Amino acid sequence: MEENQKLIDPNLVLNFENIIKSIGEEIDREGLQKTPSRAAKAMEYLTQGYHKDPVEILKSAMFKESYSEMVIVRDIELYSLCEHHMLPFFGKVHVAYIPNGYIVGLSKIPRLVDVFARRLQVQERLTTEILNCLNETIKPHGAAVVIEARHMCMMMRGVQKQNSLTTTSAFTGVFKTFETRNELLQLLNNKER
Ligand SMILES: [Zn+2]
């Protein structure tokens, strides 16, 4: 696809070469010869969200519809990079909204998540960016985003807590009322994990 056709930024390759040297490795070692360009390509892939327009993605599949019950897309796989350590955090995203005249194609919701996840992020901001984009673009009666994630910067370094799960949530409109929010959280809790 388009990412593969793009040339890798030579500056990024050079920077990875410098990182490898700086940590005390031999840049000429056989196994490392292509590593700077591979790492640069991977980093470009993992941060491709900067070059994508989430509003355009939603608008490409927005349909007039009178359905006005809760729509939930749950267990969307999440892979992102924390902006403090540039280490992965990963988990599940659940997105819900109550339509107000418009729905979006269901496959666009995971794509929306990816646009914001494939940037340097903090889980809190990722949660509100997904929410605000959905809310402002399709203007539902309300929207909700819940993210459960594990952070490699906590698991591999620092406090080395392997099992801590960070949950963040954000709500707009009718989801700010106790009943609607509770209905959503109950539906999310009822799933078999
Ligand atoms: Zn971190």
PDB file of C-alpha atoms and ligand atoms in Angstrom:
ATOM      1  CA  MET A   1       0.000   0.000   0.000  1.00  0.00           C
ATOM      2  CA  GLU A   2       0.999   3.640   0.124  1.00  0.00           C
ATOM      3  CA  GLU A   3       3.318   3.211   3.136  1.00  0.00           C
ATOM      4  CA  ASN A   4       5.416   0.663   1.276  1.00  0.00           C
ATOM      5  CA  GLN A   5       5.887   2.829  -1.788  1.00  0.00           C
ATOM      6  CA  LYS A   6       7.160   5.724   0.286  1.00  0.00           C
ATOM      7  CA  LEU A   7      10.928   6.105   0.599  1.00  0.00           C
ATOM      8  CA  ILE A   8      12.298   5.729   4.092  1.00  0.00           C
ATOM      9  CA  ASP A   9      13.586   9.041   5.460  1.00  0.00           C
ATOM     10  CA  PRO A  10      17.420   8.760   5.268  1.00  0.00           C
ATOM     11  CA  ASN A  11      17.736  10.999   8.319  1.00  0.00           C
ATOM     12  CA  LEU A  12      15.700   8.581  10.385  1.00  0.00           C
ATOM     13  CA  VAL A  13      17.924   5.701   9.221  1.00  0.00           C
ATOM     14  CA  LEU A  14      21.018   7.682  10.226  1.00  0.00           C
ATOM     15  CA  ASN A  15      19.509   8.434  13.626  1.00  0.00           C
ATOM     16  CA  PHE A  16      18.839   4.757  14.295  1.00  0.00           C
ATOM     17  CA  GLU A  17      22.410   4.001  13.241  1.00  0.00           C
ATOM     18  CA  ASN A  18      23.580   6.493  15.873  1.00  0.00           C
ATOM     19  CA  ILE A  19      21.364   4.934  18.540  1.00  0.00           C
ATOM     20  CA  ILE A  20      22.837   1.507  17.813  1.00  0.00           C
ATOM     21  CA  LYS A  21      26.387   2.889  18.063  1.00  0.00           C
ATOM     22  CA  SER A  22      25.536   4.828  21.223  1.00  0.00           C
ATOM     23  CA  ILE A  23      24.376   1.755  23.106  1.00  0.00           C
ATOM     24  CA  GLY A  24      27.753   0.118  22.423  1.00  0.00           C
ATOM     25  CA  GLU A  25      26.911  -2.100  19.458  1.00  0.00           C
ATOM     26  CA  GLU A  26      28.943  -2.713  16.320  1.00  0.00           C
ATOM     27  CA  ILE A  27      27.039  -1.178  13.449  1.00  0.00           C
ATOM     28  CA  ASP A  28      28.888  -3.461  10.991  1.00  0.00           C
ATOM     29  CA  ARG A  29      27.910  -6.672  12.730  1.00  0.00           C
ATOM     30  CA  GLU A  30      26.158  -8.914  10.232  1.00  0.00           C
ATOM     31  CA  GLY A  31      22.827  -9.101  12.040  1.00  0.00           C
ATOM     32  CA  LEU A  32      22.662  -5.329  12.407  1.00  0.00           C
ATOM     33  CA  GLN A  33      23.513  -4.254   8.889  1.00  0.00           C
ATOM     34  CA  LYS A  34      19.941  -3.627   7.812  1.00  0.00           C
ATOM     35  CA  THR A  35      18.628  -2.803  11.262  1.00  0.00           C
ATOM     36  CA  PRO A  36      18.722   1.021  10.977  1.00  0.00           C
ATOM     37  CA  SER A  37      16.606   0.966   7.820  1.00  0.00           C
ATOM     38  CA  ARG A  38      14.266  -1.702   9.210  1.00  0.00           C
ATOM     39  CA  ALA A  39      13.833   0.232  12.454  1.00  0.00           C
ATOM     40  CA  ALA A  40      13.208   3.465  10.529  1.00  0.00           C
ATOM     41  CA  LYS A  41      10.597   1.748   8.382  1.00  0.00           C
ATOM     42  CA  ALA A  42       8.910   0.300  11.479  1.00  0.00           C
ATOM     43  CA  MET A  43       8.918   3.700  13.201  1.00  0.00           C
ATOM     44  CA  GLU A  44       7.375   5.349  10.151  1.00  0.00           C
ATOM     45  CA  TYR A  45       4.667   2.697  10.140  1.00  0.00           C
ATOM     46  CA  LEU A  46       3.978   3.102  13.849  1.00  0.00           C
ATOM     47  CA  THR A  47       3.641   6.869  13.513  1.00  0.00           C
ATOM     48  CA  GLN A  48       1.738   7.027  10.205  1.00  0.00           C
ATOM     49  CA  GLY A  49      -1.258   8.503  12.021  1.00  0.00           C
ATOM     50  CA  TYR A  50       0.298  11.976  11.719  1.00  0.00           C
ATOM     51  CA  HIS A  51      -0.373  11.859   7.984  1.00  0.00           C
ATOM     52  CA  LYS A  52      -3.988  10.680   8.120  1.00  0.00           C
ATOM     53  CA  ASP A  53      -7.150  12.686   8.520  1.00  0.00           C
ATOM     54  CA  PRO A  54      -9.589  11.024  10.943  1.00  0.00           C
ATOM     55  CA  VAL A  55     -12.488  13.326  10.003  1.00  0.00           C
ATOM     56  CA  GLU A  56     -12.112  12.363   6.354  1.00  0.00           C
ATOM     57  CA  ILE A  57     -12.168   8.665   7.297  1.00  0.00           C
ATOM     58  CA  LEU A  58     -15.434   9.067   9.217  1.00  0.00           C
ATOM     59  CA  LYS A  59     -17.031  11.269   6.578  1.00  0.00           C
ATOM     60  CA  SER A  60     -16.223   8.718   3.864  1.00  0.00           C
ATOM     61  CA  ALA A  61     -18.821   6.387   5.418  1.00  0.00           C
ATOM     62  CA  MET A  62     -21.402   8.545   7.172  1.00  0.00           C
ATOM     63  CA  PHE A  63     -25.002   7.565   6.534  1.00  0.00           C
ATOM     64  CA  LYS A  64     -28.353   9.144   7.362  1.00  0.00           C
ATOM     65  CA  GLU A  65     -30.159   6.735   9.646  1.00  0.00           C
ATOM     66  CA  SER A  66     -32.998   6.944  12.149  1.00  0.00           C
ATOM     67  CA  TYR A  67     -31.590   4.200  14.432  1.00  0.00           C
ATOM     68  CA  SER A  68     -31.194   5.780  17.830  1.00  0.00           C
ATOM     69  CA  GLU A  69     -30.143   2.973  20.178  1.00  0.00           C
ATOM     70  CA  MET A  70     -26.661   2.535  21.562  1.00  0.00           C
ATOM     71  CA  VAL A  71     -24.003   1.358  19.075  1.00  0.00           C
ATOM     72  CA  ILE A  72     -20.989  -0.299  20.680  1.00  0.00           C
ATOM     73  CA  VAL A  73     -17.811  -1.386  18.913  1.00  0.00           C
ATOM     74  CA  ARG A  74     -15.781  -3.143  21.548  1.00  0.00           C
ATOM     75  CA  ASP A  75     -12.465  -4.956  21.905  1.00  0.00           C
ATOM     76  CA  ILE A  76     -10.776  -2.936  19.182  1.00  0.00           C
ATOM     77  CA  GLU A  77      -7.115  -3.919  19.275  1.00  0.00           C
ATOM     78  CA  LEU A  78      -4.865  -1.074  20.282  1.00  0.00           C
ATOM     79  CA  TYR A  79      -1.141  -0.654  19.659  1.00  0.00           C
ATOM     80  CA  SER A  80       0.433   2.702  20.386  1.00  0.00           C
ATOM     81  CA  LEU A  81       3.687   4.271  21.577  1.00  0.00           C
ATOM     82  CA  CYS A  82       3.957   6.199  24.826  1.00  0.00           C
ATOM     83  CA  GLU A  83       5.360   9.646  24.250  1.00  0.00           C
ATOM     84  CA  HIS A  84       7.488   9.578  27.398  1.00  0.00           C
ATOM     85  CA  HIS A  85       9.590   6.515  26.574  1.00  0.00           C
ATOM     86  CA  MET A  86       8.609   5.688  22.988  1.00  0.00           C
ATOM     87  CA  LEU A  87       7.773   2.184  24.184  1.00  0.00           C
ATOM     88  CA  PRO A  88       4.582   0.375  23.204  1.00  0.00           C
ATOM     89  CA  PHE A  89       1.356   0.371  25.111  1.00  0.00           C
ATOM     90  CA  PHE A  90      -1.355  -1.977  23.962  1.00  0.00           C
ATOM     91  CA  GLY A  91      -4.787  -3.240  24.860  1.00  0.00           C
ATOM     92  CA  LYS A  92      -8.428  -2.807  23.950  1.00  0.00           C
ATOM     93  CA  VAL A  93     -10.563   0.168  22.991  1.00  0.00           C
ATOM     94  CA  HIS A  94     -14.346   0.242  23.335  1.00  0.00           C
ATOM     95  CA  VAL A  95     -16.271   2.934  21.481  1.00  0.00           C
ATOM     96  CA  ALA A  96     -19.980   3.646  21.889  1.00  0.00           C
ATOM     97  CA  TYR A  97     -22.366   6.271  20.601  1.00  0.00           C
ATOM     98  CA  ILE A  98     -26.065   6.985  20.343  1.00  0.00           C
ATOM     99  CA  PRO A  99     -26.854   8.211  16.806  1.00  0.00           C
ATOM    100  CA  ASN A 100     -28.608  11.475  16.212  1.00  0.00           C
ATOM    101  CA  GLY A 101     -29.502  11.172  12.525  1.00  0.00           C
ATOM    102  CA  TYR A 102     -26.195   9.742  11.338  1.00  0.00           C
ATOM    103  CA  ILE A 103     -24.289   6.496  11.761  1.00  0.00           C
ATOM    104  CA  VAL A 104     -20.799   5.615  10.523  1.00  0.00           C
ATOM    105  CA  GLY A 105     -19.651   2.432   8.806  1.00  0.00           C
ATOM    106  CA  LEU A 106     -18.545   0.137  11.630  1.00  0.00           C
ATOM    107  CA  SER A 107     -15.127  -0.545  10.108  1.00  0.00           C
ATOM    108  CA  LYS A 108     -14.342   3.169  10.312  1.00  0.00           C
ATOM    109  CA  ILE A 109     -14.279   3.113  14.108  1.00  0.00           C
ATOM    110  CA  PRO A 110     -11.158   0.889  14.352  1.00  0.00           C
ATOM    111  CA  ARG A 111      -9.568   3.020  11.646  1.00  0.00           C
ATOM    112  CA  LEU A 112     -10.329   6.122  13.699  1.00  0.00           C
ATOM    113  CA  VAL A 113      -8.642   4.484  16.690  1.00  0.00           C
ATOM    114  CA  ASP A 114      -5.564   3.664  14.579  1.00  0.00           C
ATOM    115  CA  VAL A 115      -5.151   7.212  13.265  1.00  0.00           C
ATOM    116  CA  PHE A 116      -4.728   8.499  16.814  1.00  0.00           C
ATOM    117  CA  ALA A 117      -2.932   5.402  18.166  1.00  0.00           C
ATOM    118  CA  ARG A 118      -0.233   5.533  15.495  1.00  0.00           C
ATOM    119  CA  ARG A 119       1.334   8.628  16.945  1.00  0.00           C
ATOM    120  CA  LEU A 120       3.322   9.304  20.112  1.00  0.00           C
ATOM    121  CA  GLN A 121       0.606   9.254  22.737  1.00  0.00           C
ATOM    122  CA  VAL A 122      -0.490   9.158  26.324  1.00  0.00           C
ATOM    123  CA  GLN A 123      -3.487   6.929  27.011  1.00  0.00           C
ATOM    124  CA  GLU A 124      -5.509   9.796  28.484  1.00  0.00           C
ATOM    125  CA  ARG A 125      -5.175  12.024  25.411  1.00  0.00           C
ATOM    126  CA  LEU A 126      -5.765   9.119  23.041  1.00  0.00           C
ATOM    127  CA  THR A 127      -9.088   8.516  24.816  1.00  0.00           C
ATOM    128  CA  THR A 128     -10.308  12.097  24.432  1.00  0.00           C
ATOM    129  CA  GLU A 129      -9.005  12.527  20.868  1.00  0.00           C
ATOM    130  CA  ILE A 130     -11.005   9.512  19.662  1.00  0.00           C
ATOM    131  CA  LEU A 131     -14.052  10.726  21.579  1.00  0.00           C
ATOM    132  CA  ASN A 132     -13.900  14.332  20.385  1.00  0.00           C
ATOM    133  CA  CYS A 133     -13.367  13.405  16.748  1.00  0.00           C
ATOM    134  CA  LEU A 134     -16.359  11.048  16.737  1.00  0.00           C
ATOM    135  CA  ASN A 135     -18.462  13.527  18.679  1.00  0.00           C
ATOM    136  CA  GLU A 136     -17.682  16.537  16.492  1.00  0.00           C
ATOM    137  CA  THR A 137     -17.961  14.683  13.191  1.00  0.00           C
ATOM    138  CA  ILE A 138     -21.207  12.712  13.524  1.00  0.00           C
ATOM    139  CA  LYS A 139     -22.721  14.787  16.351  1.00  0.00           C
ATOM    140  CA  PRO A 140     -24.427  11.906  18.189  1.00  0.00           C
ATOM    141  CA  HIS A 141     -26.673  12.225  21.260  1.00  0.00           C
ATOM    142  CA  GLY A 142     -23.609  11.076  23.138  1.00  0.00           C
ATOM    143  CA  ALA A 143     -20.369   9.157  22.741  1.00  0.00           C
ATOM    144  CA  ALA A 144     -18.092   7.147  25.002  1.00  0.00           C
ATOM    145  CA  VAL A 145     -14.578   5.760  24.771  1.00  0.00           C
ATOM    146  CA  VAL A 146     -13.067   3.293  27.249  1.00  0.00           C
ATOM    147  CA  ILE A 147      -9.459   2.122  26.922  1.00  0.00           C
ATOM    148  CA  GLU A 148      -7.794  -0.681  28.864  1.00  0.00           C
ATOM    149  CA  ALA A 149      -4.067  -0.915  28.214  1.00  0.00           C
ATOM    150  CA  ARG A 150      -0.758  -2.275  29.436  1.00  0.00           C
ATOM    151  CA  HIS A 151       2.335  -0.120  29.164  1.00  0.00           C
ATOM    152  CA  MET A 152       5.721  -1.630  28.319  1.00  0.00           C
ATOM    153  CA  CYS A 153       7.415   1.305  30.070  1.00  0.00           C
ATOM    154  CA  MET A 154       5.882   0.002  33.311  1.00  0.00           C
ATOM    155  CA  MET A 155       6.388  -3.688  32.530  1.00  0.00           C
ATOM    156  CA  MET A 156       9.958  -3.769  31.169  1.00  0.00           C
ATOM    157  CA  ARG A 157      11.495  -0.950  33.175  1.00  0.00           C
ATOM    158  CA  GLY A 158      10.717   1.320  36.123  1.00  0.00           C
ATOM    159  CA  VAL A 159       8.316  -0.337  38.534  1.00  0.00           C
ATOM    160  CA  GLN A 160       8.206  -3.590  36.478  1.00  0.00           C
ATOM    161  CA  LYS A 161       4.578  -4.244  37.208  1.00  0.00           C
ATOM    162  CA  GLN A 162       3.509  -6.994  34.819  1.00  0.00           C
ATOM    163  CA  ASN A 163      -0.175  -7.148  35.550  1.00  0.00           C
ATOM    164  CA  SER A 164      -1.307  -3.596  35.998  1.00  0.00           C
ATOM    165  CA  LEU A 165      -3.987  -2.545  33.576  1.00  0.00           C
ATOM    166  CA  THR A 166      -4.641   1.154  33.066  1.00  0.00           C
ATOM    167  CA  THR A 167      -8.243   2.087  32.323  1.00  0.00           C
ATOM    168  CA  THR A 168      -9.272   5.481  30.972  1.00  0.00           C
ATOM    169  CA  SER A 169     -12.705   6.636  29.891  1.00  0.00           C
ATOM    170  CA  ALA A 170     -14.349   9.737  28.519  1.00  0.00           C
ATOM    171  CA  PHE A 171     -17.978  10.574  27.821  1.00  0.00           C
ATOM    172  CA  THR A 172     -20.062  13.197  26.057  1.00  0.00           C
ATOM    173  CA  GLY A 173     -23.762  14.017  25.889  1.00  0.00           C
ATOM    174  CA  VAL A 174     -26.198  11.450  27.258  1.00  0.00           C
ATOM    175  CA  PHE A 175     -23.323   9.251  28.452  1.00  0.00           C
ATOM    176  CA  LYS A 176     -22.750  11.856  31.136  1.00  0.00           C
ATOM    177  CA  THR A 177     -26.010  10.753  32.740  1.00  0.00           C
ATOM    178  CA  PHE A 178     -25.731   7.976  35.280  1.00  0.00           C
ATOM    179  CA  GLU A 179     -28.230   5.616  33.596  1.00  0.00           C
ATOM    180  CA  THR A 180     -26.691   5.659  30.124  1.00  0.00           C
ATOM    181  CA  ARG A 181     -23.155   5.406  31.376  1.00  0.00           C
ATOM    182  CA  ASN A 182     -24.145   2.531  33.650  1.00  0.00           C
ATOM    183  CA  GLU A 183     -25.887   0.721  30.807  1.00  0.00           C
ATOM    184  CA  LEU A 184     -22.692   0.930  28.750  1.00  0.00           C
ATOM    185  CA  LEU A 185     -20.395  -0.172  31.561  1.00  0.00           C
ATOM    186  CA  GLN A 186     -22.674  -3.107  32.334  1.00  0.00           C
ATOM    187  CA  LEU A 187     -22.699  -4.177  28.684  1.00  0.00           C
ATOM    188  CA  LEU A 188     -18.894  -3.975  28.627  1.00  0.00           C
ATOM    189  CA  ASN A 189     -18.602  -5.961  31.858  1.00  0.00           C
ATOM    190  CA  ASN A 190     -20.931  -8.691  30.660  1.00  0.00           C
ATOM    191  CA  LYS A 191     -18.595  -9.905  27.934  1.00  0.00           C
ATOM    192  CA  GLU A 192     -16.686 -13.141  28.406  1.00  0.00           C
ATOM    193  CA  ARG A 193     -13.025 -12.250  28.550  1.00  0.00           C
TER     194      ARG A 193
HETATM  195 ZN    ZN B   1       6.023   5.504  29.074  1.00  0.00          ZN
END
